[in-house]
Short mmCIF file of C-alpha atoms in Angstrom, two decimals:
data_model
loop_
_atom_site.label_atom_id
_atom_site.label_comp_id
_atom_site.label_asym_id
_atom_site.label_seq_id
_atom_site.Cartn_x
_atom_site.Cartn_y
_atom_site.Cartn_z
CA MET A 149 122.34 77.13 92.48
CA SER A 150 120.12 79.67 90.80
CA GLU A 151 121.15 81.29 87.57
CA LYS A 152 124.44 83.08 88.09
CA PRO A 153 124.33 86.79 87.30
CA PRO A 154 127.04 88.11 85.00
CA THR A 155 130.07 89.68 86.63
CA GLY A 156 132.84 91.85 85.27
CA SER A 157 136.53 91.10 85.39
CA GLY A 158 138.26 94.34 86.25
CA GLY A 159 136.12 96.36 88.62
CA VAL A 160 137.45 97.95 91.77
CA GLY A 161 137.87 95.20 94.33
CA GLY A 162 137.48 92.48 91.70
CA ASP A 163 134.30 91.06 93.24
CA GLY A 164 132.75 88.05 91.60
CA GLY A 165 130.29 85.39 92.69
CA PRO A 166 126.90 86.44 94.03
CA PHE A 167 127.91 89.86 95.25
CA GLY A 168 128.81 91.76 92.08
CA GLU A 169 131.59 94.33 91.81
CA LEU A 170 132.19 98.05 92.12
CA PRO A 171 132.23 100.10 88.91
CA ARG A 172 135.52 101.35 87.52
CA ASP A 173 134.38 104.97 87.41
CA GLY A 174 132.85 104.93 90.91
CA GLY A 175 129.53 106.57 90.10
CA LYS A 176 126.16 106.67 88.39
CA GLN A 177 126.03 106.83 84.64
CA GLY A 178 123.74 107.90 81.83
CA LYS A 179 119.99 107.50 81.80
CA ASP A 180 120.05 105.08 84.73
CA GLY A 181 121.09 107.86 87.10
CA ALA A 182 117.60 109.17 87.85
CA ALA A 183 116.13 105.69 88.26
CA LEU A 184 119.02 104.68 90.49
CA ASP A 185 118.45 107.72 92.70
CA ARG A 186 114.75 106.93 93.01
CA TYR A 187 115.50 103.31 93.92
CA VAL A 188 118.17 104.09 96.53
CA ASP A 189 115.99 106.81 98.06
CA GLY A 190 113.08 104.36 98.41
CA LEU A 191 110.83 106.28 96.01
CA MET A 192 110.12 103.38 93.65
CA GLU A 193 106.98 101.39 94.25
CA GLY A 194 105.01 98.56 92.73
CA ASP A 195 105.74 97.54 89.16
CA GLU A 196 108.48 100.13 88.70
CA ARG A 197 110.44 98.78 91.67
CA ALA A 198 109.89 95.17 90.61
CA ALA A 199 111.14 95.92 87.10
CA PHE A 200 114.22 97.72 88.40
CA GLU A 201 115.07 94.87 90.78
CA ALA A 202 114.67 92.40 87.93
CA ARG A 203 117.31 94.40 86.07
CA LEU A 204 119.55 94.34 89.14
CA ARG A 205 119.55 90.56 89.21
CA GLY A 206 121.04 90.37 85.73
CA ASP A 207 123.19 93.51 85.61
CA ALA A 208 126.33 93.39 87.74
CA ALA A 209 127.35 96.92 86.77
CA LEU A 210 124.00 98.36 87.85
CA ARG A 211 124.14 96.43 91.14
CA ALA A 212 127.57 97.92 91.74
CA GLU A 213 126.26 101.44 91.12
CA VAL A 214 123.45 100.88 93.63
CA GLU A 215 125.91 99.54 96.18
CA LEU A 216 128.26 102.48 95.67
CA GLN A 217 125.46 105.04 95.98
CA ARG A 218 124.28 103.42 99.19
CA ARG A 219 127.83 103.56 100.48
CA ILE A 220 128.01 107.28 99.74
CA ASP A 221 124.61 107.91 101.31
CA GLY A 222 125.65 105.97 104.40
CA ARG A 223 128.75 108.08 104.82
CA LEU A 224 126.71 111.26 104.48
CA ARG A 225 124.19 110.04 107.05
CA ALA A 226 126.97 109.23 109.48
CA MET A 227 128.56 112.66 108.98
CA TYR A 228 125.49 114.86 109.04
CA ALA A 229 122.80 113.04 111.01
CA PRO A 230 121.14 115.45 113.48
CA PRO A 231 121.39 114.29 117.09
CA ALA A 232 118.34 112.51 118.45
CA ARG A 233 117.46 112.55 122.13
CA ILE A 234 116.74 109.02 123.26
CA GLU A 235 114.54 108.54 126.30
CA MET A 236 114.66 105.11 127.88
CA ALA A 237 111.17 104.04 128.91
CA GLY A 238 110.63 101.20 131.36
CA ARG A 239 112.78 98.22 130.53
CA GLY A 240 110.77 95.22 131.62
CA GLY A 241 111.83 91.89 133.03
CA SER A 242 112.83 88.78 131.16
CA GLY A 243 109.65 88.75 129.10
CA ALA A 244 109.73 92.38 128.12
CA GLY A 245 111.06 91.67 124.67
CA SER A 246 107.84 90.22 123.34
CA ALA A 247 105.39 91.80 125.75
CA GLY A 248 106.85 95.25 125.23
CA ARG A 249 106.57 95.01 121.51
CA ALA A 250 102.98 93.88 121.72
CA GLY A 251 101.99 96.60 124.18
CA GLY A 252 104.17 99.30 122.68
CA SER A 253 105.26 100.53 126.12
CA SER A 254 108.76 99.18 126.67
CA GLY A 255 112.02 100.07 125.01
CA PRO A 256 113.43 103.46 124.08
CA ARG A 257 111.36 106.35 122.76
CA LEU A 258 112.81 108.82 120.31
CA VAL A 259 111.84 112.40 121.03
CA GLY A 260 112.66 115.78 119.62
CA ALA A 261 112.82 114.67 115.98
CA THR A 262 110.42 116.90 114.09
CA GLY A 263 109.93 118.27 110.61
CA PRO A 264 110.29 116.63 107.20
CA SER A 265 113.51 114.82 108.12
CA ARG A 266 111.86 112.74 110.82
CA LYS A 267 110.98 109.82 108.54
CA ARG A 268 114.54 109.70 107.28
CA TRP A 269 116.38 109.87 110.59
CA VAL A 270 114.17 108.07 113.12
CA PRO A 271 114.95 104.63 111.62
CA LEU A 272 118.66 105.41 111.92
CA ALA A 273 118.33 106.36 115.55
CA VAL A 274 116.29 103.26 116.28
CA ALA A 275 118.90 101.14 114.54
CA ALA A 276 121.59 102.68 116.71
CA MET A 277 119.78 101.28 119.74
CA LEU A 278 119.79 97.66 118.59
CA ALA A 279 120.81 95.43 121.47
CA LEU A 280 123.91 93.29 121.08
CA VAL A 281 124.41 90.09 123.03
CA VAL A 282 127.92 88.67 123.26
CA GLY A 283 129.32 85.63 124.99
CA GLY A 284 127.68 82.41 126.02
CA GLY A 285 125.01 81.37 128.46
CA GLY A 286 125.14 84.10 131.15
CA GLY A 287 126.81 86.82 129.18
CA TYR A 288 126.29 90.54 129.23
CA TRP A 289 123.79 92.72 127.49
CA TRP A 290 125.36 95.54 125.52
CA PHE A 291 123.53 98.49 124.01
CA VAL A 292 124.34 100.15 120.70
CA VAL A 293 124.23 103.75 121.85
CA GLY A 294 127.40 105.18 120.38
CA THR A 295 129.04 104.45 117.06
CA PRO A 296 126.74 103.61 114.13
CA ALA A 297 127.75 101.26 111.37
CA PRO A 298 129.88 103.10 108.77
CA PHE A 299 127.42 102.52 105.95
CA ARG A 300 123.86 101.31 106.62
CA GLN A 301 122.47 100.16 109.95
CA PRO A 302 121.42 96.52 110.51
CA ALA A 303 117.78 97.51 111.07
CA GLU A 304 117.79 99.39 107.75
CA ILE A 305 119.03 96.30 105.95
CA TYR A 306 116.39 94.14 107.64
CA ALA A 307 113.62 96.58 106.70
CA ALA A 308 114.81 96.78 103.09
CA VAL A 309 114.97 93.00 102.71
CA ALA A 310 111.57 92.63 104.39
CA SER A 311 110.05 95.16 101.97
CA ARG A 312 111.06 92.83 99.14
CA GLY A 313 109.43 89.85 100.82
CA PHE A 314 112.74 88.22 101.76
CA GLU A 315 113.14 87.09 98.16
CA PRO A 316 116.73 85.91 97.57
CA GLU A 317 118.76 87.22 94.69
CA TRP A 318 121.26 84.37 94.82
CA VAL A 319 120.79 80.85 96.19
CA CYS A 320 123.44 78.28 97.08
CA THR A 321 121.97 74.78 96.88
CA THR A 322 125.00 72.88 98.22
CA ASP A 323 127.49 73.39 101.02
CA GLU A 324 130.29 73.54 98.47
CA GLU A 325 128.63 76.44 96.64
CA PHE A 326 128.12 78.26 99.94
CA VAL A 327 131.79 77.94 100.90
CA GLU A 328 132.91 79.04 97.43
CA ALA A 329 130.69 82.13 97.52
CA VAL A 330 132.00 83.26 100.92
CA ARG A 331 135.63 82.52 100.06
CA ASP A 332 135.36 84.39 96.77
CA ARG A 333 134.05 87.38 98.71
CA PHE A 334 136.40 87.46 101.67
CA GLY A 335 139.37 85.19 100.93
CA ARG A 336 138.34 82.90 103.79
CA ALA A 337 135.22 80.91 104.40
CA VAL A 338 132.56 79.84 106.85
CA LEU A 339 129.68 77.48 106.22
CA LEU A 340 126.08 77.31 107.34
CA PRO A 341 125.19 73.78 106.22
CA VAL A 342 122.15 73.65 103.98
CA ALA A 343 120.74 70.85 106.15
CA THR A 344 121.13 72.72 109.48
CA PRO A 345 118.31 71.48 111.75
CA GLY A 346 115.72 74.15 112.49
CA VAL A 347 117.23 76.68 110.06
CA GLU A 348 115.97 77.25 106.53
CA VAL A 349 118.66 78.85 104.36
CA ILE A 350 116.76 81.18 102.00
CA GLY A 351 119.60 82.81 100.06
CA TRP A 352 121.68 85.96 99.64
CA ALA A 353 120.67 89.61 99.26
CA TYR A 354 122.56 92.16 97.14
CA GLY A 355 123.75 95.66 98.01
CA THR A 356 123.79 95.49 101.83
CA PRO A 357 126.78 97.55 103.02
CA VAL A 358 127.02 97.71 106.82
CA LEU A 359 130.58 97.39 108.14
CA THR A 360 132.01 97.92 104.65
CA ASN A 361 130.61 98.06 101.14
CA ARG A 362 131.44 94.34 100.94
CA THR A 363 129.22 93.12 103.79
CA ALA A 364 127.29 90.04 102.66
CA THR A 365 123.76 89.32 103.89
CA LEU A 366 122.36 85.82 104.22
CA MET A 367 118.61 85.37 104.63
CA THR A 368 117.38 82.50 106.81
CA ARG A 369 114.13 81.46 108.47
CA VAL A 370 113.77 80.04 111.99
CA ASP A 371 110.42 78.95 113.45
CA GLY A 372 108.62 81.02 110.83
CA HIS A 373 110.67 84.16 111.56
CA GLU A 374 113.09 85.69 109.05
CA VAL A 375 116.61 86.12 110.42
CA LEU A 376 119.51 87.86 108.65
CA VAL A 377 123.21 87.13 109.06
CA LEU A 378 125.61 89.92 108.07
CA ILE A 379 129.11 88.67 107.22
CA ASP A 380 132.33 90.64 106.80
CA LYS A 381 136.04 90.40 107.54
CA GLY A 382 136.90 90.46 111.22
CA GLU A 383 139.29 93.36 110.75
CA SER A 384 136.44 95.40 109.26
CA ASP A 385 134.41 95.21 112.47
CA VAL A 386 133.86 98.55 114.19
CA ASN A 387 132.79 99.60 117.64
CA LEU A 388 129.07 99.24 117.10
CA ARG A 389 128.55 98.93 120.83
CA ARG A 390 129.18 100.55 124.16
CA VAL A 391 128.59 98.92 127.48
CA GLY A 392 125.06 99.69 128.60
CA GLU A 393 124.45 97.46 131.59
CA ALA A 394 125.33 93.96 132.69
CA SER A 395 122.86 91.35 133.76
CA GLY A 396 122.71 87.74 134.74
CA GLY A 397 121.68 84.98 132.39
CA SER A 398 118.00 85.94 132.67
CA GLY A 399 118.48 89.70 132.63
CA SER A 400 116.15 92.27 131.18
CA SER A 401 115.12 92.09 127.58
CA SER A 402 116.97 94.16 125.02
CA GLY A 403 113.97 94.45 122.71
CA VAL A 404 113.59 97.89 121.13
CA SER A 405 110.83 99.49 119.15
CA SER A 406 112.18 97.96 115.95
CA GLY A 407 111.55 94.54 117.51
CA LEU A 408 115.02 93.38 116.49
CA HIS A 409 118.01 92.00 118.36
CA LEU A 410 121.63 91.90 117.23
CA TYR A 411 123.96 89.02 118.10
CA LYS A 412 127.62 88.66 117.21
CA ARG A 413 130.13 85.89 116.62
CA ARG A 414 133.69 85.79 115.27
CA LEU A 415 134.73 82.75 113.26
CA ASN A 416 137.68 81.96 110.99
CA GLY A 417 138.71 85.58 110.60
CA LEU A 418 135.19 86.76 109.81
CA VAL A 419 132.59 88.55 111.92
CA LEU A 420 128.96 87.46 111.83
CA TYR A 421 126.05 89.58 113.07
CA GLU A 422 122.65 87.95 113.46
CA VAL A 423 119.76 90.40 113.05
CA SER A 424 116.68 88.75 114.45
CA PRO A 425 113.25 89.29 116.01
CA LEU A 426 113.97 86.31 118.30
CA ASP A 427 115.25 86.72 121.84
CA SER A 428 118.29 84.47 121.40
CA ALA A 429 120.81 83.76 118.65
CA ARG A 430 119.55 80.82 116.59
CA VAL A 431 121.69 80.86 113.44
CA ILE A 432 125.28 82.05 113.93
CA GLY A 433 126.01 79.24 116.40
CA SER A 434 125.53 76.71 113.58
CA PHE A 435 128.20 78.24 111.32
CA GLU A 436 131.39 76.23 110.86
CA ALA A 437 134.89 77.30 109.84
CA ALA A 438 135.69 76.09 106.33
CA GLY A 439 139.47 76.00 105.86
CA ARG A 440 141.53 79.12 105.34
#
């Protein structure tokens, strides 16, 4: 396992392991406040961002402040996001997922979002349209058109991790370390074996609140494509989806302009969401329950 970052002993929630902890005072402090704001708002670039992220890896308190600020920002976005009109444009057949992304003609279009806030809110609206596949071989396609995630949207997390080159901030090198990290976080465990055929386990990312501020994000790689798995307690799951339309096993593609798909599995009291550019779930099916 990579060098373990320091963790506190009495923060809110008592988090340890690779995921840090929340600060006791619940907010930004001192001279780090301005830098933290710039980082969370995506205003840091180049060497400044790299230096700040290097600090994050070794400073559990600072990681907790970033996580808390993102949690607050997520709540504000959910409360005050302006409505976006979503126009569905030509869903194609079974190959529309890849062809549509290449041609730029399939999937939903977002219209009516103008002015300076467009860059901030369009990604949120796109994320709200991520397609969710549930069930087995001929299941149903569901569309995320209603309730957003309480904190950050899966597509936001994917974009943020991609912007950092999918560099892990914590790596488990054995199955035992993986189980320990998940159990420390959630009180129960699942395992993606390090030697899973066809899946490269890259490592964990920090500060990725989606369902709660405790959502953990695992980075993997399948057939040269980066795939994220978001993990949280099953009871923390929310209604991210509404029924859009049902199809047979080879129904229309759910690809959207973000090029991402969202797949879901429940296992051992936890909920796992796979965020992937691939047109089928390739990672969450390999997870195993690991005791209680």
